[in-house]
Amino acid sequence: MCNLKSLNIQYLSSNYEKNMKNNYSIFSLLKNSLSYHENWHQAWRDPEPKKEYDAIIIGGGGHGLATAFYLAKKHNMKNIAVVEKGWIGGGNTGRNTTIIRSNYLWDASAGLYDHALKLWENLSQEINYNVMFSQRGVMNLAHNLQDVRDLKRRTHANRLNGIDAVWLTTEEVKKFCPIINTSPDIRYPVLGGTLQRRAGTARHDAVAWGYARAADAMGVDIIQNCEVKGIKRYGDTVEGIDTTKGFIKTKKIGVVAAGHSSVIANMAGIRLPLESKPLQALVSEPVKPIIDTVVMSNAVHAYVSQSDKGELVIGAGTDAYVSYTQRGSHDVVEGTLKAILELYPIFSRMKMLRQWGGIVDICPDASPIISKTNIKGLYFNCGWGTGGFKATPGSGDLFAHTIANDEPHKLNASFNINRFVSGDLVDEHGAAAVAH
Amino acid sequence: MFIITCPFCGERDQSEFSAGGEAHIVRPKQPTELSDDEWADFLFMRKNIKGVQFERWNHAHGCRKWFNVIRDTSNDKIHAVYKMGEKPPTK
């Protein structure tokens, strides 16, 4: 049985390689350079929807595309579609600050996010697309005694779960990132910090494009500019979706609509424990390399890294009110920049180039929902709040498992929708709610 | 970012206010008789509407009074403001 299974996997993966007709490699790069890079093959098709699919994923962001990819690759479901209202990766996938880490407090979260981190480590090879995953480390700063206690506790919890984490003293923080102001007389003095060296960043657009291309190569239809207008049910079973491109029949619907999850849930007649709020980020003008890691500070809500183009990538906070406007309040950005300037006086004359917002769906316990629902064939992957990007591969993998088997994987069993009834919450507010 | 007309103080910047979430969620009269599903519904489930939503706001950096706002969450336009205990204006 075991042998058969591994044979099957080998067969599938060789099939997958064959389907990747236009593999990206040093040779394809050389070949295409001869024709001035004008003959690169289209990365994915632009098909019209078929009448019926075995499964439909609503939402063409990183999580949705990853779900389709793993459904095709691991669960041999080829007749599937991803429907996207706008364009691939135009939502939160392309709007986040690209931070990847797994240093969460609770066992359930540790399992989920470290599963994702392990997939990140091999993702560029797996999808034959350079996602520029860079394990430059993520450092979390402590500014008061409670921060110190919380972060030390989290470090111990991480290590018990096999996740690398170390505590740094103020001197070690300064050594690891010399531009931080560690003077004891500032408003938010640095009393120490934690470091996860395996954590880092990846290029978020490449993640969407890479998954889209790899899923498409296995026959997944990616249908852009196709807005879902209704979920058709027969009793407690789904029948299909009404879209701006007509009705599409299916038995399984996976909803990965981030900030718009409640809108889709409303179409299906179910309620979710979500609130959608604008989360902002901004980038500066590009400068020479100055910060080679990611520094986050939950207490003052500021986090910063530097992109490969040289821009400082700065994450601000969410607004406290529900809004779908993809912009945020100025005072939120102002608060973040004040904290950044005190921690990094060297940035005081930097000019900010762009600022934007994305709509994040926040759960009351700051943990996601990857779950079946009371409606047969309707699955939700939502509630990632301010920190979904880091989980993209793991989320897709576990959601694909849940859809294909109609049962959650053991790693996402805790993240069911029913936890809000049973009270068995995964309360990550202390470890994760503020900064992602 | 928008301006809210506090029914007590007048027009002020939104940053002076705290958002209190969905309005008109009635606290259960007999909590001991509630089922787990009903508790979950009361505590956690939210309409989270894209469009016109009824919500509570508090003028935290002003008169500190609570009141209700009808706001379109798709464009942050405020349609009406009314005091606690009042029926929402119909139009």
Coordinates of C-alpha atoms in Angstrom, one line a residue:
Chain A
M1 CA 0.0 0.0 0.0
C2 CA 2.8 2.3 1.1
N3 CA 4.8 1.5 -2.1
L4 CA 1.8 2.0 -4.3
K5 CA 1.3 5.4 -2.8
S6 CA 4.9 6.6 -3.3
L7 CA 4.8 5.2 -6.9
N8 CA 1.7 7.2 -7.5
I9 CA 3.3 10.4 -6.2
Q10 CA 6.3 9.8 -8.4
Y11 CA 4.1 9.3 -11.4
L12 CA 2.2 12.4 -10.6
S13 CA 5.3 14.5 -10.2
S14 CA 6.8 13.3 -13.4
N15 CA 3.5 14.1 -15.2
Y16 CA 3.7 17.5 -13.6
E17 CA 7.2 18.1 -14.9
K18 CA 6.1 17.1 -18.4
N19 CA 3.3 19.6 -18.3
M20 CA 5.7 22.3 -17.4
K21 CA 6.6 22.6 -21.1
N22 CA 8.3 25.9 -20.7
N23 CA 10.5 25.3 -17.6
Y24 CA 12.3 28.4 -16.4
S25 CA 16.1 27.7 -16.2
I26 CA 19.4 29.2 -17.0
F27 CA 19.1 27.6 -20.5
S28 CA 15.6 29.1 -21.2
L29 CA 17.1 32.5 -20.0
L30 CA 20.0 32.2 -22.5
K31 CA 17.8 31.0 -25.3
N32 CA 15.3 33.9 -24.8
S33 CA 18.1 36.5 -24.5
L34 CA 19.0 35.7 -28.1
S35 CA 15.6 37.0 -29.2
Y36 CA 15.7 40.0 -27.0
H37 CA 13.3 38.4 -24.5
E38 CA 10.4 39.0 -26.9
N39 CA 9.4 35.4 -27.3
W40 CA 8.7 34.2 -23.7
H41 CA 5.8 31.9 -23.5
Q42 CA 2.7 33.2 -21.9
A43 CA 2.9 32.2 -18.2
W44 CA -0.7 31.1 -17.9
R45 CA -3.8 30.7 -20.1
D46 CA -6.8 33.1 -20.1
P47 CA -9.6 30.5 -20.5
E48 CA -13.4 31.0 -20.6
P49 CA -15.1 29.1 -17.8
K50 CA -16.4 25.6 -18.5
K51 CA -19.9 24.6 -17.7
E52 CA -18.9 22.5 -14.7
Y53 CA -15.8 21.9 -12.5
D54 CA -15.1 19.3 -9.8
A55 CA -14.1 22.2 -7.5
I56 CA -14.1 26.0 -7.8
I57 CA -11.8 28.3 -5.7
I58 CA -13.2 31.8 -5.2
G59 CA -10.3 34.3 -5.0
G60 CA -7.1 34.4 -7.1
G61 CA -4.7 35.6 -4.4
G62 CA -1.8 33.6 -3.1
H63 CA -3.8 31.4 -0.8
G64 CA -6.5 30.6 -3.5
L65 CA -3.9 29.8 -6.2
A66 CA -1.9 27.7 -3.8
T67 CA -5.0 25.8 -2.9
A68 CA -5.7 25.1 -6.6
F69 CA -2.0 24.1 -7.1
Y70 CA -2.0 21.5 -4.2
L71 CA -5.5 20.2 -5.2
A72 CA -4.1 19.4 -8.6
K73 CA -0.6 18.2 -7.5
K74 CA -1.4 16.3 -4.3
H75 CA -5.0 15.3 -4.7
N76 CA -5.1 14.7 -8.5
M77 CA -8.1 17.0 -9.1
K78 CA -7.4 18.5 -12.5
N79 CA -10.9 19.8 -13.4
I80 CA -10.8 22.9 -11.2
A81 CA -11.1 26.6 -11.6
V82 CA -9.9 29.7 -9.7
V83 CA -12.3 32.6 -10.2
E84 CA -11.0 36.1 -9.4
K85 CA -13.0 39.4 -9.4
G86 CA -10.0 41.5 -10.4
W87 CA -6.6 40.2 -11.5
I88 CA -4.2 37.6 -10.0
G89 CA -2.5 38.8 -6.9
G90 CA -4.1 42.3 -7.1
G91 CA -5.5 42.1 -3.6
N92 CA -3.7 41.5 -0.3
T93 CA -1.1 39.2 -1.9
G94 CA 0.4 42.2 -3.6
R95 CA -0.2 44.6 -0.7
N96 CA 1.4 43.0 2.3
T97 CA 4.9 43.7 3.7
T98 CA 6.1 40.2 2.6
I99 CA 7.2 39.0 6.0
I100 CA 7.4 35.3 6.7
R101 CA 7.9 33.8 10.1
S102 CA 6.5 31.0 12.3
N103 CA 7.3 32.1 15.9
Y104 CA 3.7 31.8 17.1
L105 CA 2.8 31.0 20.7
W106 CA 0.3 28.2 20.7
D107 CA 0.9 24.7 19.6
A108 CA -1.8 24.8 16.9
S109 CA -0.4 28.0 15.4
A110 CA 3.2 26.7 15.6
G111 CA 2.2 23.6 13.7
L112 CA 0.3 25.6 11.0
Y113 CA 2.9 28.4 10.4
D114 CA 6.0 26.2 10.6
H115 CA 4.4 23.8 8.1
A116 CA 4.1 26.8 5.8
L117 CA 7.7 27.9 6.5
K118 CA 9.0 24.5 5.6
L119 CA 7.1 24.7 2.3
W120 CA 8.6 28.2 1.7
E121 CA 12.1 26.7 2.0
N122 CA 11.6 24.6 -1.1
L123 CA 8.9 26.6 -2.9
S124 CA 10.9 28.2 -5.7
Q125 CA 12.0 24.6 -6.8
E126 CA 8.6 23.2 -6.3
I127 CA 6.8 25.6 -8.6
N128 CA 9.8 26.4 -10.8
Y129 CA 9.5 30.1 -10.1
N130 CA 11.9 32.3 -8.2
V131 CA 9.9 33.7 -5.3
M132 CA 13.1 35.3 -3.9
F133 CA 12.6 33.7 -0.5
S134 CA 15.2 35.2 1.7
Q135 CA 15.8 33.9 5.2
R136 CA 17.2 37.1 6.6
G137 CA 15.7 36.6 10.0
V138 CA 12.9 38.4 11.8
M139 CA 13.6 40.2 15.0
N140 CA 10.9 41.3 17.5
L141 CA 11.7 44.0 19.9
A142 CA 10.7 44.3 23.6
H143 CA 10.1 47.8 24.9
N144 CA 8.8 47.2 28.4
L145 CA 8.9 44.5 31.1
Q146 CA 5.7 42.9 30.0
D147 CA 7.1 42.6 26.4
V148 CA 10.3 41.0 27.8
R149 CA 8.2 38.4 29.8
D150 CA 5.9 37.7 26.8
L151 CA 8.7 37.4 24.3
K152 CA 10.8 35.2 26.5
R153 CA 7.8 33.0 27.1
R154 CA 7.2 32.8 23.3
T155 CA 10.8 31.9 22.7
H156 CA 10.5 29.0 25.1
A157 CA 7.2 27.9 23.6
N158 CA 8.7 28.1 20.1
R159 CA 11.7 25.9 21.0
L160 CA 9.4 23.3 22.6
N161 CA 7.6 23.1 19.3
G162 CA 10.9 22.8 17.3
I163 CA 10.8 26.3 16.0
D164 CA 14.1 28.2 16.1
A165 CA 14.0 31.2 18.4
V166 CA 16.6 33.0 20.5
W167 CA 16.4 35.8 23.0
L168 CA 18.7 38.8 22.4
T169 CA 19.9 41.3 24.9
T170 CA 19.9 45.0 24.1
E171 CA 23.6 44.7 23.1
E172 CA 22.9 41.7 20.9
V173 CA 20.0 43.6 19.2
K174 CA 22.3 46.5 18.5
K175 CA 25.0 44.1 17.1
F176 CA 22.4 42.3 14.9
C177 CA 20.9 45.6 13.5
P178 CA 23.3 48.5 14.2
I179 CA 21.0 51.3 13.0
I180 CA 18.5 50.8 15.9
N181 CA 18.6 53.4 18.6
T182 CA 19.2 51.4 21.8
S183 CA 19.7 54.5 24.0
P184 CA 17.9 53.9 27.4
D185 CA 16.4 57.4 27.5
I186 CA 14.1 57.2 24.5
R187 CA 10.3 56.9 24.7
Y188 CA 10.3 53.2 23.8
P189 CA 13.7 51.8 25.0
V190 CA 14.9 48.5 23.5
L191 CA 15.1 46.1 26.4
G192 CA 15.9 43.1 24.2
G193 CA 14.3 41.1 21.5
T194 CA 13.7 37.7 19.9
L195 CA 15.2 36.4 16.7
Q196 CA 14.0 33.7 14.3
R197 CA 16.8 33.2 11.8
R198 CA 14.8 30.9 9.5
A199 CA 12.2 33.7 9.0
G200 CA 12.5 36.3 6.4
T201 CA 10.8 37.7 3.3
A202 CA 9.7 36.7 -0.2
R203 CA 8.6 38.6 -3.3
H204 CA 4.8 38.5 -3.0
D205 CA 3.9 39.1 -6.7
A206 CA 6.2 36.2 -7.6
V207 CA 4.3 34.0 -5.2
A208 CA 1.0 34.7 -7.0
W209 CA 2.4 34.4 -10.5
G210 CA 4.4 31.3 -9.7
Y211 CA 1.5 29.4 -8.2
A212 CA -0.8 30.6 -11.0
R213 CA 1.7 29.4 -13.7
A214 CA 2.3 26.0 -11.9
A215 CA -1.4 25.4 -11.3
D216 CA -2.2 26.4 -14.9
A217 CA 0.4 23.9 -16.2
M218 CA -1.6 21.2 -14.5
G219 CA -4.8 22.2 -16.1
V220 CA -6.3 24.5 -13.6
D221 CA -8.4 27.2 -15.3
I222 CA -7.6 30.7 -13.9
I223 CA -10.5 33.0 -14.7
Q224 CA -9.8 36.6 -14.0
N225 CA -12.2 39.5 -14.2
C226 CA -15.0 37.2 -13.1
E227 CA -16.9 38.3 -10.1
V228 CA -19.0 35.9 -8.0
K229 CA -22.6 37.2 -7.7
G230 CA -24.2 34.3 -5.9
I231 CA -23.8 30.8 -4.4
K232 CA -26.4 28.4 -5.6
R233 CA -27.6 25.9 -3.0
Y234 CA -30.0 23.0 -3.1
G235 CA -31.0 22.6 0.5
D236 CA -27.8 22.2 2.4
T237 CA -25.6 21.3 -0.6
V238 CA -23.9 23.7 -3.0
E239 CA -24.8 23.5 -6.7
G240 CA -22.6 26.1 -8.2
I241 CA -21.9 29.8 -8.5
D242 CA -23.5 32.7 -10.4
T243 CA -20.8 34.9 -11.8
T244 CA -20.5 37.9 -14.2
K245 CA -19.5 35.2 -16.8
G246 CA -22.6 33.1 -16.1
F247 CA -23.5 30.1 -14.0
I248 CA -20.8 27.6 -13.3
K249 CA -21.8 24.2 -11.8
T250 CA -19.7 22.5 -9.1
K251 CA -20.0 20.3 -6.1
K252 CA -17.2 21.9 -4.1
I253 CA -16.5 25.6 -3.5
G254 CA -13.5 26.8 -1.6
V255 CA -13.8 30.5 -0.6
V256 CA -10.5 32.3 -0.2
A257 CA -11.8 35.9 -0.5
A258 CA -9.8 37.5 2.4
G259 CA -11.5 40.9 3.2
H260 CA -14.6 39.9 1.1
S261 CA -15.2 36.6 2.9
S262 CA -18.2 38.0 4.7
V263 CA -19.7 39.2 1.4
I264 CA -19.5 35.6 -0.1
A265 CA -20.7 34.1 3.2
N266 CA -23.7 36.4 3.0
M267 CA -24.5 35.0 -0.5
A268 CA -24.5 31.5 0.9
G269 CA -26.6 32.5 3.9
I270 CA -24.1 31.8 6.6
R271 CA -22.5 34.1 9.2
L272 CA -18.8 34.5 10.0
P273 CA -17.0 36.0 13.0
L274 CA -15.1 38.4 10.9
E275 CA -14.6 42.2 10.6
S276 CA -12.9 43.6 7.5
K277 CA -10.6 46.6 8.1
P278 CA -8.1 48.5 6.1
L279 CA -4.4 47.7 6.9
Q280 CA -1.8 50.1 5.5
A281 CA 1.8 49.8 4.3
L282 CA 4.2 52.2 2.7
V283 CA 7.6 52.2 1.0
S284 CA 10.3 54.8 0.8
E285 CA 12.5 56.0 -2.0
P286 CA 15.1 53.3 -2.8
V287 CA 18.5 53.7 -1.0
K288 CA 21.6 51.6 -0.6
P289 CA 21.4 48.5 1.6
I290 CA 21.0 49.6 5.2
I291 CA 18.9 47.0 7.0
D292 CA 19.5 43.3 6.1
T293 CA 16.8 41.8 8.3
V294 CA 13.2 42.4 9.3
V295 CA 12.6 44.3 12.6
M296 CA 9.2 44.3 14.2
S297 CA 7.9 46.0 17.3
N298 CA 4.5 45.0 18.6
A299 CA 4.3 47.6 21.3
V300 CA 4.9 50.6 19.2
H301 CA 3.4 48.9 16.1
A302 CA 6.2 49.5 13.7
Y303 CA 7.9 47.1 11.4
V304 CA 10.5 47.6 8.7
S305 CA 12.6 45.7 6.2
Q306 CA 14.3 46.7 3.0
S307 CA 13.3 45.4 -0.4
D308 CA 15.8 44.2 -3.0
K309 CA 15.1 47.4 -4.9
G310 CA 16.3 49.3 -1.8
E311 CA 13.0 50.7 -0.6
L312 CA 12.2 50.6 3.1
V313 CA 9.1 48.5 3.4
I314 CA 7.1 49.7 6.4
G315 CA 4.0 48.2 7.8
A316 CA 1.4 50.3 9.7
G317 CA -1.6 49.2 11.6
T318 CA -5.3 48.6 10.9
D319 CA -8.0 51.2 11.3
A320 CA -10.4 50.3 14.1
Y321 CA -13.5 50.5 12.0
V322 CA -15.0 48.2 9.3
S323 CA -14.2 49.5 5.8
Y324 CA -13.8 48.1 2.3
T325 CA -12.1 51.2 0.8
Q326 CA -8.5 49.9 0.4
R327 CA -7.2 53.0 2.0
G328 CA -6.7 53.9 5.6
S329 CA -6.5 56.8 8.0
H330 CA -3.6 59.2 8.0
D331 CA -3.2 59.1 11.7
V332 CA -2.4 55.4 11.6
V333 CA 0.5 56.0 9.3
E334 CA 1.6 59.0 11.3
G335 CA 1.7 56.9 14.5
T336 CA 3.8 54.2 12.9
L337 CA 6.3 56.7 11.3
K338 CA 6.8 58.5 14.7
A339 CA 7.8 55.2 16.3
I340 CA 10.0 54.3 13.3
L341 CA 11.8 57.6 13.5
E342 CA 12.5 57.2 17.2
L343 CA 13.9 53.7 16.7
Y344 CA 15.8 54.6 13.6
P345 CA 16.8 58.3 13.7
I346 CA 18.9 57.6 10.5
F347 CA 15.6 57.5 8.5
S348 CA 14.6 61.0 9.5
R349 CA 15.1 62.5 6.0
M350 CA 13.8 59.6 4.0
K351 CA 11.0 60.3 1.6
M352 CA 8.0 58.0 1.4
L353 CA 7.2 57.0 -2.2
R354 CA 3.9 55.1 -2.0
Q355 CA 1.3 54.3 0.6
W356 CA -1.7 51.9 0.2
G357 CA -4.2 49.8 2.0
G358 CA -5.6 46.3 1.8
I359 CA -8.8 44.9 3.4
V360 CA -8.0 42.3 6.0
D361 CA -10.6 40.0 7.6
I362 CA -9.9 39.7 11.3
C363 CA -11.1 36.9 13.6
P364 CA -11.9 37.6 17.2
D365 CA -9.0 35.3 18.3
A366 CA -6.5 36.6 15.6
S367 CA -6.3 33.1 14.1
P368 CA -7.5 32.0 10.7
I369 CA -10.4 29.7 9.7
I370 CA -9.6 26.8 7.4
S371 CA -12.7 24.8 7.7
K372 CA -15.8 23.0 6.4
T373 CA -19.1 24.7 7.0
N374 CA -22.6 23.4 7.7
I375 CA -23.3 23.5 4.0
K376 CA -22.1 20.5 2.1
G377 CA -19.4 21.3 -0.4
L378 CA -18.8 24.8 0.9
Y379 CA -15.4 25.5 2.5
F380 CA -13.9 28.7 3.9
N381 CA -10.3 29.8 4.3
C382 CA -10.4 33.2 5.9
G383 CA -9.7 35.2 8.9
W384 CA -6.0 35.6 8.3
G385 CA -6.3 39.2 9.4
T386 CA -3.1 41.1 9.3
G387 CA -0.7 38.2 8.7
G388 CA -1.8 35.8 6.0
F389 CA 1.1 36.1 3.5
K390 CA 3.5 34.1 5.6
A391 CA 1.2 31.1 5.6
T392 CA 0.4 31.1 1.8
P393 CA 1.9 27.6 1.0
G394 CA 0.7 25.9 4.2
S395 CA -2.7 27.5 3.9
G396 CA -3.1 26.3 0.3
D397 CA -1.8 22.8 1.2
L398 CA -4.1 22.3 4.2
F399 CA -7.1 23.9 2.5
A400 CA -6.6 21.6 -0.5
H401 CA -6.5 18.6 1.9
T402 CA -9.7 19.8 3.6
I403 CA -11.5 20.2 0.3
A404 CA -10.3 17.0 -1.3
N405 CA -11.0 14.8 1.7
D406 CA -14.0 16.7 3.1
E407 CA -12.0 16.5 6.4
P408 CA -9.4 18.8 7.9
H409 CA -5.8 17.8 8.1
K410 CA -4.6 17.4 11.7
L411 CA -2.6 20.7 11.3
N412 CA -5.7 22.7 10.6
A413 CA -8.2 20.8 12.7
S414 CA -8.0 23.5 15.4
F415 CA -8.8 26.2 12.9
N416 CA -12.4 25.1 12.4
I417 CA -15.4 27.5 12.3
N418 CA -17.0 25.6 15.2
R419 CA -14.4 26.9 17.7
F420 CA -16.4 30.0 18.2
V421 CA -19.3 27.9 19.4
S422 CA -17.2 25.5 21.5
G423 CA -15.0 28.2 22.9
D424 CA -11.8 26.3 22.0
L425 CA -10.2 29.5 20.5
V426 CA -6.6 29.8 19.4
D427 CA -5.9 33.1 21.0
E428 CA -2.9 34.6 19.3
H429 CA -3.5 38.2 20.3
G430 CA -0.5 38.2 22.7
A431 CA 1.9 36.8 20.1
A432 CA 0.6 38.0 16.9
A433 CA -2.3 40.3 16.8
V434 CA -0.5 43.6 16.6
A435 CA 2.4 43.2 14.3
H436 CA 2.6 40.8 11.4
Chain B
M1 CA -10.2 59.0 7.0
F2 CA -13.4 61.0 7.3
I3 CA -15.3 63.6 9.3
I4 CA -17.9 62.5 11.8
T5 CA -20.6 64.8 13.1
C6 CA -20.9 64.1 16.8
P7 CA -24.5 64.7 17.8
F8 CA -23.2 66.6 20.9
C9 CA -20.0 68.4 19.6
G10 CA -20.5 68.8 15.9
E11 CA -18.0 68.0 13.0
R12 CA -14.8 66.4 14.1
D13 CA -12.0 64.3 12.6
Q14 CA -12.5 60.6 12.7
S15 CA -9.3 60.2 14.7
E16 CA -11.0 61.7 17.7
F17 CA -13.5 58.8 17.8
S18 CA -13.3 55.1 18.7
A19 CA -15.2 52.7 16.6
G20 CA -17.6 50.4 18.6
G21 CA -18.6 48.0 15.9
E22 CA -22.0 46.8 14.7
A23 CA -24.9 48.6 16.4
H24 CA -28.2 47.2 17.6
I25 CA -26.8 43.9 18.8
V26 CA -29.2 43.3 21.7
R27 CA -27.8 41.8 24.9
P28 CA -29.6 38.5 25.7
K29 CA -32.3 39.1 28.3
Q30 CA -31.9 35.6 29.9
P31 CA -28.3 34.6 29.3
T32 CA -28.6 31.4 31.4
E33 CA -31.0 30.0 28.8
L34 CA -28.9 30.7 25.8
S35 CA -27.5 27.7 23.8
D36 CA -23.8 27.7 22.7
D37 CA -24.9 28.5 19.1
E38 CA -26.8 31.6 20.3
W39 CA -23.9 32.7 22.5
A40 CA -21.5 32.4 19.5
D41 CA -23.9 34.4 17.4
F42 CA -24.1 37.1 20.0
L43 CA -20.4 37.3 20.9
F44 CA -18.6 36.6 17.7
M45 CA -20.7 36.6 14.5
R46 CA -20.9 39.9 12.7
K47 CA -22.7 41.2 9.6
N48 CA -19.5 42.9 8.4
I49 CA -21.5 44.5 5.6
K50 CA -19.9 45.9 2.4
G51 CA -22.4 48.8 2.0
V52 CA -24.6 50.7 4.4
Q53 CA -23.9 49.6 7.9
F54 CA -25.3 50.6 11.3
E55 CA -22.5 51.1 13.9
R56 CA -21.6 52.6 17.2
W57 CA -19.0 55.3 17.8
N58 CA -17.6 56.9 20.9
H59 CA -16.3 60.5 20.9
A60 CA -13.3 59.3 22.9
H61 CA -11.2 62.5 22.6
G62 CA -14.2 64.8 23.0
C63 CA -17.4 64.5 25.0
R64 CA -16.8 60.7 25.5
K65 CA -20.5 60.0 24.6
W66 CA -21.6 57.0 22.6
F67 CA -23.9 57.4 19.5
N68 CA -24.9 55.6 16.4
V69 CA -23.7 56.2 12.8
I70 CA -25.1 54.9 9.5
R71 CA -22.1 54.6 7.2
D72 CA -21.4 53.1 3.8
T73 CA -18.3 50.9 4.4
S74 CA -17.6 50.7 0.6
N75 CA -16.8 54.4 0.4
D76 CA -16.8 55.7 4.1
K77 CA -19.6 58.1 3.4
I78 CA -21.8 58.8 6.4
H79 CA -25.5 58.9 5.8
A80 CA -26.9 59.7 9.3
V81 CA -25.9 60.1 12.9
Y82 CA -28.4 59.5 15.8
K83 CA -28.2 59.2 19.5
M84 CA -28.2 56.1 21.6
G85 CA -31.7 54.7 22.2
E86 CA -33.1 56.5 19.2
K87 CA -34.6 54.7 16.3
P88 CA -32.5 54.9 13.2
P89 CA -33.8 57.5 10.8
T90 CA -35.7 56.0 7.9
K91 CA -35.1 57.4 4.4

